[in-house]
XYZ file of C-alpha atoms in Angstrom:
640
model
C -18.890 -22.393 -0.563
C -17.414 -19.740 -2.655
C -21.004 -18.513 -3.595
C -22.416 -19.216 -0.307
C -19.608 -16.558 0.300
C -20.686 -14.638 -1.930
C -24.115 -14.376 -0.676
C -24.135 -14.052 2.273
C -22.218 -10.712 1.638
C -24.926 -9.319 -0.275
C -26.150 -7.195 2.262
C -22.846 -6.004 2.643
C -22.650 -4.637 -0.743
C -25.553 -3.284 0.007
C -25.078 -1.608 3.204
C -21.232 0.299 1.494
C -23.185 4.494 1.424
C -20.996 4.643 -1.713
C -17.724 3.601 -3.705
C -15.023 2.846 -1.521
C -2.212 -5.722 -7.017
C 1.660 -6.762 -9.673
C -0.347 -7.978 -6.616
C 2.018 -8.714 -4.699
C 2.970 -11.685 -6.307
C 6.268 -10.283 -8.594
C 5.379 -8.834 -11.769
C 9.428 -8.550 -13.094
C 9.179 -8.635 -17.307
C 11.777 -7.379 -19.224
C 12.367 -3.669 -19.887
C 11.371 -3.903 -23.643
C 14.602 -3.507 -26.133
C 14.319 0.486 -27.676
C 15.952 -1.418 -30.069
C 20.211 0.243 -29.692
C 20.509 0.492 -25.910
C 21.450 -3.403 -23.924
C 22.300 -2.786 -20.727
C 25.215 -5.218 -20.893
C 26.923 -2.355 -23.120
C 26.554 -0.324 -19.496
C 30.384 -0.453 -17.971
C 29.484 -1.245 -13.705
C 30.204 1.936 -11.953
C 30.574 2.553 -7.998
C 29.835 6.442 -8.923
C 26.548 7.401 -11.620
C 27.856 7.192 -15.137
C 24.422 7.923 -16.602
C 23.987 6.533 -20.514
C 20.958 8.131 -22.791
C 18.202 4.751 -22.727
C 14.899 4.279 -24.044
C 14.555 7.271 -26.546
C 13.544 9.952 -23.218
C 15.418 7.871 -20.285
C 18.801 7.668 -18.331
C 19.812 4.761 -17.389
C 23.531 3.995 -15.235
C 24.672 0.468 -13.765
C 25.567 1.251 -10.209
C 28.166 -1.150 -8.324
C 27.585 -1.876 -4.621
C 29.205 -4.886 -2.810
C 26.393 -7.739 -2.429
C 27.349 -8.939 1.301
C 26.924 -4.412 2.877
C 28.610 -6.304 5.813
C 30.901 -7.993 4.945
C 31.076 -11.340 6.613
C 30.188 -13.570 4.813
C 31.938 -16.161 1.469
C 30.726 -13.228 -1.150
C 32.494 -10.425 0.740
C 35.070 -9.664 -1.837
C 31.986 -9.866 -4.599
C 29.651 -7.220 -5.750
C 25.702 -6.638 -7.069
C 25.936 -3.949 -10.234
C 22.682 -2.049 -9.990
C 20.261 -1.456 -12.881
C 18.989 1.884 -12.348
C 17.026 4.593 -14.194
C 15.831 7.932 -13.968
C 12.930 10.330 -15.870
C 14.910 13.190 -15.398
C 13.251 16.889 -14.041
C 12.063 18.898 -15.900
C 14.872 21.759 -14.851
C 18.293 21.066 -14.326
C 20.497 20.587 -10.838
C 21.080 24.154 -10.510
C 17.612 25.483 -10.483
C 16.287 27.101 -7.379
C 12.554 24.408 -7.706
C 15.046 21.323 -8.317
C 13.372 19.049 -5.776
C 15.903 15.772 -5.891
C 15.600 12.721 -7.081
C 12.488 10.085 -5.674
C 12.700 6.640 -5.602
C 10.285 3.952 -6.833
C 9.259 0.153 -5.823
C 6.590 -1.143 -7.747
C 6.516 -4.285 -5.239
C 6.446 -8.037 -5.518
C 8.445 -8.759 -3.962
C 10.832 -8.967 -7.351
C 9.490 -6.356 -8.852
C 11.526 -3.977 -11.800
C 11.586 -0.712 -11.257
C 13.142 -0.205 -14.745
C 9.895 -2.382 -15.864
C 8.047 1.201 -13.483
C 9.495 3.776 -14.146
C 9.858 3.265 -18.612
C 5.666 2.752 -17.999
C 4.462 5.307 -15.857
C 7.367 7.530 -14.111
C 6.591 10.583 -16.808
C 3.435 10.116 -15.767
C 4.675 9.609 -11.764
C 7.004 13.270 -12.957
C 3.939 15.323 -13.633
C 1.541 14.294 -10.099
C 4.564 14.899 -8.121
C 6.397 18.253 -9.891
C 4.545 21.622 -8.876
C 1.973 22.537 -10.957
C -0.965 24.728 -11.871
C -1.022 25.914 -8.385
C 2.516 26.638 -7.537
C 3.463 30.124 -7.556
C 6.277 32.297 -7.406
C 8.183 29.418 -9.495
C 8.386 27.617 -5.985
C 7.165 23.995 -6.435
C 9.613 21.642 -7.187
C 10.804 19.418 -9.892
C 11.628 15.959 -9.449
C 13.495 13.020 -10.935
C 11.897 10.392 -10.700
C 13.797 6.791 -9.953
C 13.572 3.154 -10.229
C 15.739 0.330 -9.949
C 15.840 -3.167 -10.742
C 16.648 -5.193 -6.750
C 19.222 -7.318 -5.802
C 18.793 -11.017 -7.928
C 15.530 -9.021 -10.090
C 15.310 -8.827 -13.958
C 18.788 -6.635 -15.416
C 20.479 -6.021 -12.324
C 23.562 -8.766 -12.690
C 23.582 -11.318 -11.163
C 19.916 -12.213 -11.577
C 18.407 -15.235 -10.204
C 17.960 -17.403 -12.812
C 15.786 -20.805 -12.276
C 15.606 -22.150 -15.426
C 17.817 -22.880 -18.003
C 16.462 -20.576 -20.956
C 13.201 -18.771 -22.219
C 11.640 -22.333 -23.789
C 12.749 -24.324 -20.630
C 10.183 -21.619 -18.594
C 7.783 -21.441 -21.704
C 7.230 -25.147 -20.860
C 7.199 -24.939 -17.534
C 4.699 -21.976 -17.288
C 2.019 -24.971 -19.046
C 2.610 -27.450 -17.210
C 2.163 -26.174 -13.865
C -1.517 -24.158 -15.351
C -2.275 -27.517 -16.516
C -2.005 -28.210 -13.174
C -4.789 -26.373 -11.494
C -5.291 -23.798 -8.308
C -4.350 -26.390 -5.111
C -7.757 -27.910 -3.737
C -9.261 -27.917 -8.039
C -8.981 -31.628 -7.703
C -7.825 -34.054 -6.021
C -4.498 -34.408 -7.334
C -3.724 -30.633 -7.617
C -1.585 -29.992 -4.615
C 0.311 -33.281 -4.371
C 1.389 -31.958 -8.219
C 1.839 -28.025 -7.296
C 4.073 -29.220 -4.183
C 6.208 -31.502 -5.772
C 6.859 -29.135 -8.840
C 7.353 -25.589 -6.980
C 9.882 -27.555 -4.280
C 12.141 -29.189 -7.636
C 11.901 -25.682 -8.803
C 13.401 -24.325 -5.260
C 15.423 -26.944 -4.580
C 17.741 -26.807 -6.974
C 17.795 -23.646 -8.122
C 18.433 -22.981 -3.964
C 21.226 -24.851 -4.416
C 23.391 -23.604 -7.141
C 22.659 -20.057 -6.208
C 23.990 -21.016 -2.819
C 25.897 -23.781 -1.523
C 28.114 -24.423 -5.294
C 28.793 -20.979 -4.610
C 31.704 -22.722 -2.234
C 32.714 -25.184 -5.259
C 32.921 -23.098 -7.412
C 34.539 -19.331 -8.031
C 31.784 -18.042 -9.517
C 30.961 -14.755 -9.084
C 27.347 -14.795 -10.368
C 26.513 -17.723 -7.526
C 26.279 -16.138 -3.666
C 23.361 -13.672 -5.125
C 20.364 -15.775 -3.307
C 21.852 -15.447 0.192
C 22.118 -11.353 -0.537
C 18.462 -10.266 -1.951
C 16.850 -9.739 1.253
C 14.741 -6.413 1.456
C 17.485 -5.520 4.359
C 20.000 -5.327 2.177
C 17.836 -3.339 -1.452
C 17.025 -1.071 1.849
C 21.096 -0.603 2.203
C 20.903 -0.457 -1.401
C 18.511 3.218 -1.803
C 20.857 4.709 0.439
C 23.579 4.251 -1.510
C 21.437 5.249 -4.706
C 20.690 8.452 -3.196
C 24.235 9.206 -1.694
C 26.001 8.872 -5.373
C 23.220 11.336 -6.236
C 24.357 14.029 -4.386
C 27.357 12.692 -5.116
C 26.031 13.067 -8.868
C 24.126 16.363 -8.068
C 27.100 18.557 -6.901
C 29.316 17.368 -10.565
C 26.087 18.033 -12.857
C 26.162 21.938 -11.350
C 30.035 22.124 -11.043
C 30.030 21.585 -14.616
C 26.831 22.838 -15.595
C 27.538 26.157 -14.162
C 31.573 26.420 -16.445
C 29.688 26.359 -19.420
C 29.642 28.904 -21.403
C 26.545 29.881 -22.172
C 25.526 29.190 -17.847
C 25.058 33.688 -16.956
C 24.724 33.886 -13.605
C 26.080 36.377 -10.749
C 28.255 35.083 -8.475
C 25.579 34.965 -5.769
C 23.105 32.931 -8.071
C 26.768 30.648 -8.703
C 27.200 30.018 -4.589
C 23.521 29.610 -4.060
C 23.633 27.140 -6.143
C 26.919 25.264 -5.374
C 25.733 25.813 -1.877
C 21.925 24.270 -2.682
C 23.476 21.023 -4.968
C 26.477 19.683 -2.261
C 27.149 16.838 -1.757
C 26.168 16.225 1.837
C 28.549 12.974 2.452
C 26.672 9.770 4.214
C 23.883 12.437 4.946
C 21.565 12.467 1.698
C 17.944 12.708 2.322
C 15.843 9.544 0.741
C 12.259 10.319 -1.210
C 10.618 7.406 -1.916
C 7.361 5.869 -2.796
C 6.517 2.253 -2.196
C 3.515 0.246 -3.669
C 2.166 -3.005 -1.707
C 6.042 -5.014 -1.139
C 6.852 -2.062 -1.278
C 5.372 -1.054 1.505
C 7.322 -3.610 3.741
C 10.547 -2.776 1.416
C 9.769 0.963 2.866
C 9.411 -0.119 6.383
C 12.564 -1.706 6.428
C 13.842 1.533 4.937
C 12.422 4.267 7.469
C 13.256 1.465 10.455
C 16.773 0.895 10.003
C 17.787 4.240 8.206
C 14.872 6.821 10.047
C 17.486 9.877 9.896
C 17.903 10.011 6.871
C 13.971 9.862 5.465
C 12.433 13.040 3.900
C 9.451 12.307 1.847
C 7.897 8.259 2.306
C 5.100 7.303 1.297
C 4.337 3.614 1.741
C 0.443 2.959 -0.704
C -1.289 -0.350 -0.018
C 0.030 -1.023 3.136
C 1.516 -4.803 3.973
C 1.241 -6.757 7.515
C 5.080 -6.352 7.772
C 5.666 -8.083 10.560
C 3.204 -11.235 9.918
C 5.632 -11.147 6.095
C 8.868 -10.969 8.362
C 7.246 -14.313 10.291
C 6.840 -15.217 6.236
C 3.385 -16.555 6.864
C 1.452 -13.964 3.932
C -1.599 -14.949 6.455
C -3.347 -11.775 6.984
C -3.876 -10.267 3.284
C -7.352 -11.668 2.097
C -10.088 -10.733 4.191
C -11.025 -7.707 2.013
C -10.352 -9.825 -1.648
C -14.389 -11.635 -1.873
C -16.006 -8.464 -1.790
C -14.558 -6.885 -4.624
C -16.525 -9.225 -6.171
C -19.722 -7.686 -4.575
C -18.689 -4.459 -5.944
C -18.797 -5.704 -9.100
C -22.582 -6.480 -9.185
C -22.622 -3.181 -7.080
C -21.141 -0.880 -9.981
C -22.645 -2.978 -12.772
C -26.193 -2.118 -11.289
C -25.362 1.428 -11.205
C -23.850 0.841 -14.266
C -26.950 -0.015 -16.474
C -27.492 -1.975 -19.268
C -25.684 0.138 -21.236
C -22.566 -0.543 -19.824
C -22.512 -4.122 -17.679
C -24.277 -6.841 -20.467
C -24.735 -8.490 -17.032
C -27.231 -5.730 -15.004
C -30.531 -7.094 -14.061
C -32.926 -4.295 -12.728
C -33.665 -5.783 -9.580
C -30.389 -4.669 -8.403
C -26.784 -6.185 -7.035
C -28.329 -9.395 -5.130
C -29.957 -10.483 -8.477
C -26.980 -10.233 -10.246
C -24.823 -11.752 -7.861
C -27.392 -14.470 -7.427
C -26.740 -14.625 -11.603
C -23.414 -14.916 -10.623
C -23.414 -17.599 -8.445
C -24.352 -19.826 -11.198
C -22.980 -18.640 -14.409
C -19.698 -20.199 -11.989
C -21.556 -22.877 -10.791
C -22.621 -24.412 -14.231
C -19.033 -23.673 -15.671
C -17.097 -25.376 -12.887
C -17.565 -28.914 -14.551
C -18.769 -27.723 -17.769
C -15.629 -25.941 -20.030
C -16.581 -25.078 -22.952
C -14.484 -26.438 -26.905
C -13.240 -23.650 -28.930
C -13.167 -25.343 -32.534
C -9.665 -24.154 -34.279
C -10.464 -20.741 -37.332
C -8.388 -19.675 -39.737
C -6.142 -17.809 -37.043
C -5.985 -20.255 -33.652
C -6.049 -23.998 -33.357
C -8.617 -25.194 -31.246
C -8.363 -24.674 -27.004
C -10.229 -25.431 -24.379
C -11.539 -22.808 -21.109
C -11.682 -24.022 -18.256
C -12.862 -22.708 -14.118
C -9.224 -22.739 -13.910
C -8.766 -20.267 -16.442
C -11.184 -17.874 -14.955
C -9.923 -18.521 -11.320
C -6.712 -16.448 -12.725
C -9.847 -13.829 -14.500
C -10.194 -12.923 -10.944
C -6.380 -12.724 -10.089
C -5.648 -10.212 -12.021
C -9.805 -8.111 -12.650
C -9.346 -8.008 -7.903
C -6.371 -4.870 -8.210
C -7.257 -3.003 -11.307
C -11.929 -3.154 -11.095
C -12.101 0.266 -12.947
C -9.930 -1.295 -15.757
C -11.053 -4.477 -15.917
C -14.050 -5.338 -14.617
C -15.395 -4.395 -18.279
C -13.671 -7.256 -19.168
C -14.091 -9.789 -16.322
C -18.416 -8.967 -17.272
C -18.142 -9.399 -20.537
C -16.352 -12.924 -19.653
C -19.048 -14.243 -17.388
C -22.343 -12.645 -19.618
C -20.017 -14.928 -22.497
C -19.413 -17.513 -20.326
C -23.771 -17.587 -19.464
C -24.103 -17.740 -23.271
C -21.861 -21.084 -23.190
C -19.491 -17.658 -25.441
C -15.561 -19.151 -24.292
C -14.406 -16.399 -27.133
C -13.584 -13.456 -25.086
C -12.007 -15.664 -22.213
C -10.402 -17.824 -24.500
C -8.815 -14.546 -25.956
C -7.830 -13.306 -22.481
C -5.964 -16.536 -21.625
C -3.785 -15.899 -24.883
C -3.167 -12.228 -24.670
C -2.058 -13.170 -19.891
C -2.206 -16.416 -19.488
C -0.206 -18.761 -22.096
C 3.777 -18.018 -23.390
C 5.350 -17.562 -26.108
C 7.134 -20.863 -27.185
C 7.180 -19.511 -30.967
C 11.490 -18.959 -31.410
C 14.909 -20.148 -31.272
C 16.960 -20.033 -28.792
C 19.835 -16.756 -29.799
C 23.067 -17.915 -30.630
C 24.646 -15.678 -28.098
C 22.181 -18.273 -25.216
C 23.403 -21.321 -26.805
C 26.734 -19.507 -27.103
C 26.388 -19.052 -23.499
C 24.749 -21.911 -22.615
C 22.111 -22.168 -20.091
C 20.677 -19.977 -17.150
C 22.746 -17.091 -18.720
C 20.805 -14.131 -18.986
C 21.206 -13.714 -22.736
C 18.885 -17.580 -22.592
C 15.891 -15.788 -21.340
C 14.771 -18.205 -18.305
C 14.212 -15.814 -16.232
C 11.220 -16.805 -14.550
C 10.446 -14.782 -11.922
C 11.994 -16.677 -9.192
C 13.213 -14.077 -7.854
C 10.568 -13.186 -6.389
C 10.244 -16.166 -3.557
C 14.195 -15.888 -3.333
C 13.315 -12.948 -1.423
C 10.032 -13.975 -0.042
C 12.126 -16.679 1.571
C 15.413 -15.080 2.609
C 12.864 -12.725 4.520
C 10.520 -14.968 6.178
C 11.159 -17.746 8.771
C 12.320 -21.232 6.934
C 10.054 -23.720 6.775
C 12.806 -26.094 5.296
C 11.428 -28.523 7.806
C 7.888 -27.673 7.278
C 6.677 -31.105 6.698
C 3.579 -31.898 3.310
C 0.617 -32.378 5.903
C 1.267 -29.239 7.692
C 1.743 -27.150 4.472
C -1.601 -28.478 3.527
C -3.020 -27.284 6.698
C -1.506 -24.112 6.158
C -2.867 -23.212 2.422
C -6.388 -24.842 3.641
C -6.572 -21.926 6.288
C -5.070 -19.130 3.698
C -7.579 -20.239 0.863
C -10.124 -20.166 3.425
C -9.656 -15.960 3.915
C -11.190 -16.017 0.204
C -12.639 -17.535 -2.437
C -11.592 -15.663 -4.863
C -7.918 -15.847 -4.359
C -6.885 -18.083 -1.335
C -5.736 -21.292 -3.705
C -3.204 -18.776 -5.982
C -2.175 -17.067 -2.832
C -1.750 -19.886 -0.749
C 0.840 -21.897 -2.724
C 3.418 -18.407 -1.845
C 5.162 -20.261 0.686
C 5.522 -22.930 -0.914
C 9.031 -23.314 -2.616
C 10.646 -22.141 0.588
C 9.533 -25.215 1.798
C 12.959 -26.330 -0.628
C 14.654 -22.890 -0.389
C 17.675 -23.780 1.005
C 19.883 -20.149 0.567
C 19.332 -18.479 4.146
C 20.112 -14.497 4.061
C 23.371 -12.725 5.397
C 21.562 -10.532 6.388
C 17.821 -10.588 7.697
C 15.762 -7.757 9.140
C 14.774 -8.676 12.535
C 13.664 -5.116 13.947
C 10.045 -4.037 15.547
C 9.310 -1.639 12.515
C 9.243 1.040 15.042
C 11.170 4.930 14.496
C 10.681 8.291 14.300
C 12.034 9.823 11.124
C 13.598 13.034 10.039
C 10.275 14.350 8.387
C 7.133 11.959 9.128
C 5.487 9.870 6.687
C 2.604 8.578 4.705
C 0.695 5.982 4.508
C -2.126 5.468 1.906
C -4.957 2.964 1.407
C -8.001 2.195 0.243
C -11.239 1.089 1.285
C -11.047 -2.525 0.112
C -7.531 -3.283 -1.236
C -7.589 -7.476 -2.356
C -4.271 -7.797 -0.723
C -3.247 -5.735 1.494
C -6.721 -4.020 3.792
C -6.534 -1.003 4.942
C -7.033 -2.241 8.242
C -3.145 -2.938 8.150
C -1.618 0.882 8.399
C -3.358 1.000 11.932
C -0.884 -2.342 12.599
C 2.039 -0.625 10.669
C 1.369 3.374 11.745
C 2.083 2.865 15.136
C 5.817 2.199 15.043
C 6.081 5.743 13.338
C 6.011 8.629 15.121
C 4.111 11.824 13.253
C 2.952 9.026 10.402
C -0.321 10.724 8.496
C -2.926 9.064 6.750
C -4.718 9.391 3.553
C -7.761 6.793 3.067
C -8.722 7.054 -1.166
C -12.596 5.702 -1.292
C -12.464 3.307 -3.039
C -11.751 -0.396 -4.444
C -8.123 -2.209 -5.886
C -4.357 -2.041 -5.181
C -2.635 0.873 -4.322
C -3.818 3.749 -4.942
C -3.335 3.251 -8.896
C -6.163 1.233 -9.128
C -8.557 4.460 -9.864
C -8.290 7.977 -10.749
C -8.987 11.027 -7.840
C -7.691 13.934 -7.970
C -8.511 14.893 -3.974
C -5.315 12.070 -3.750
C -3.592 13.462 -6.565
C -3.208 16.375 -4.772
C -1.854 15.445 -1.323
C 0.616 13.338 -2.457
C 1.849 15.839 -5.042
C 1.470 18.625 -1.405
C 3.438 15.474 0.585
C 6.689 15.478 -1.714
C 6.159 19.748 -2.304
C 5.983 20.415 1.030
C 5.820 17.718 3.407
C 2.109 18.461 4.259
C 0.335 16.038 5.174
C -2.898 14.943 4.510
C -5.335 16.764 6.499
C -8.948 15.005 8.055
C -12.233 16.666 6.735
C -14.585 17.848 9.184
C -16.102 14.068 11.556
C -13.211 12.438 9.932
C -9.765 11.262 11.706
C -8.016 10.636 8.495
C -7.898 12.275 5.770
C -10.709 10.728 2.856
C -10.672 11.127 -0.822
C -13.642 10.041 -3.401
C -12.621 8.930 -7.281
C -13.683 10.940 -9.996
C -14.473 8.114 -12.135
C -16.202 4.503 -11.239
C -16.135 1.012 -12.579
C -18.237 0.278 -15.691
C -19.828 3.544 -15.594
C -17.845 4.297 -19.051
C -14.725 4.838 -18.608
C -12.669 3.140 -21.093
C -9.248 1.877 -21.095
C -8.314 3.009 -24.526
C -10.406 6.615 -25.178
C -9.849 9.596 -23.793
C -11.257 10.583 -20.556
C -12.903 13.809 -20.270
C -11.680 15.919 -17.033
C -13.763 16.253 -14.094
C -15.750 19.231 -13.663
C -14.581 21.392 -12.328
C -10.849 20.789 -11.710
C -8.162 22.740 -14.109
C -5.268 20.179 -13.709
C -5.627 18.704 -17.053
C -1.714 17.537 -16.385
C -2.783 15.874 -13.086
C -5.683 13.832 -14.580
C -3.376 12.464 -17.529
C -0.882 11.323 -15.320
C -3.505 9.810 -13.009
C -5.577 7.840 -15.594
C -1.483 7.316 -17.166
C -1.098 5.345 -14.256
C -3.880 3.762 -14.040
C -3.837 2.145 -17.547
C 0.395 1.788 -17.390
C 0.747 0.178 -14.032
C 1.433 -2.542 -12.269
């Protein structure tokens, strides 16, 4: 049982000598509309035509072939990629302009638009030249993001619900079933509902493409990771083309006071290298699978590539999702350890007898709550509500990704439950788990009809559309066979195993098979060595994956961040920040310290040490780069 496993792990918590997510599931939320910018107002183009958007970003819609190989029924159709950038603080003609760095947030199906809107400026500050650069030699980067095929603002978008109200109702119904294994009927209900959604949606976007001349249909066959990797190559080709034209434009301006030699040098630096533009990439979680596919398929194009929160790409491409959770439950042990270190001021679950006593108390709190949900009477603002063990499990799903940020609220929720007070969990549930149904369908939705972008029925289906395209087909898998698979996944983690076990369920009824699927062995000699980054305890991409993936890429480096959580943004570490900046600035891989096999960086703050999400966080003692620190804290708060 879960509680027995926690008790067994107590010894492991005491053995640690010191402190050592978007999860792989889709974050795919719509980027906030600033009130005047609409993606549909941008005319798609095969080259970059940038428009002001979201106050001080630039946006474009880049038209690319739907079928890069040109062998399918969709050979003459196109995809319009939504692309955003946070511009470098210097013009392209400046000798310190370092080009573009493109991000991928993970998922699959995460929105790169949302990622850059929330954290792009912080990434720009983190990677660009800091106070340690001298003689004006440090580089300054554009930070790019894009919504992958089928996702969010990129069109065609895979939408499996007719409108936002239907999507909200579906979410409420799905939540009511509970996680598989939490009742006698939960697996049967989830099996039927996920398959119904997948079957109807996949057939609409794949099979009906042969029956109707609708340019939106057929996209489900062209959302694989292989196709997205090729899109990234195209983005950099078109960036190179734009860079050259932008330099010419700037140098022709009357205010451009450059000598002939300076002009020639600028034109040489910014010249478009047709079919040879180099790529700079930073991918997180599933983004490491996209990154591994990108560098394996186009190794000669790689100038910089960081794979952060490293997934087992072999397991993913086999459709397994079965090697992600070996370290997940250690997060709960760390909660007890940090609670004890934080003391009673920072942790209401504190027990002076140490982490083992705290874990014993946690076990009792959770065990009592499993069969004793808490009812909350209505008040002047909210109606009556009930909080259950399933609601608490959803909290666990969130907190394992971000312990620095989330352990504080988790400790308070668990303490309140121990006092039979459900208010804090109810508030968390309203904000994070309950869909908004307090709106009517817009006139545009009623005009454009069901499944249109105007109706907002995007429920994250692109996530399993991509995953099912990449993995081996599960269409012939029986219910009992999948039940056994789910039990195996559940056994790996009592914190999030139930949720992880349903990720591949939709694939048992997803009828769209990819026109292009990566089937390589993730092996390549890249133009410049790539860098793998992992945390000591990562809940869904264990650090051991680095050894598996690293051996296929000659000369690859490794950065070990001695902390817990998913990806580097789960913590704040000036050491890790400097290593990442040095790699993007100069291509230098982190060097191992004395006695270490790889570079190891410690965090500068710990969960439950008083770190507060909405308060100023002072610069660590001995540090001087306030902008880097601000960027690291900003990313921890903004992502995923």
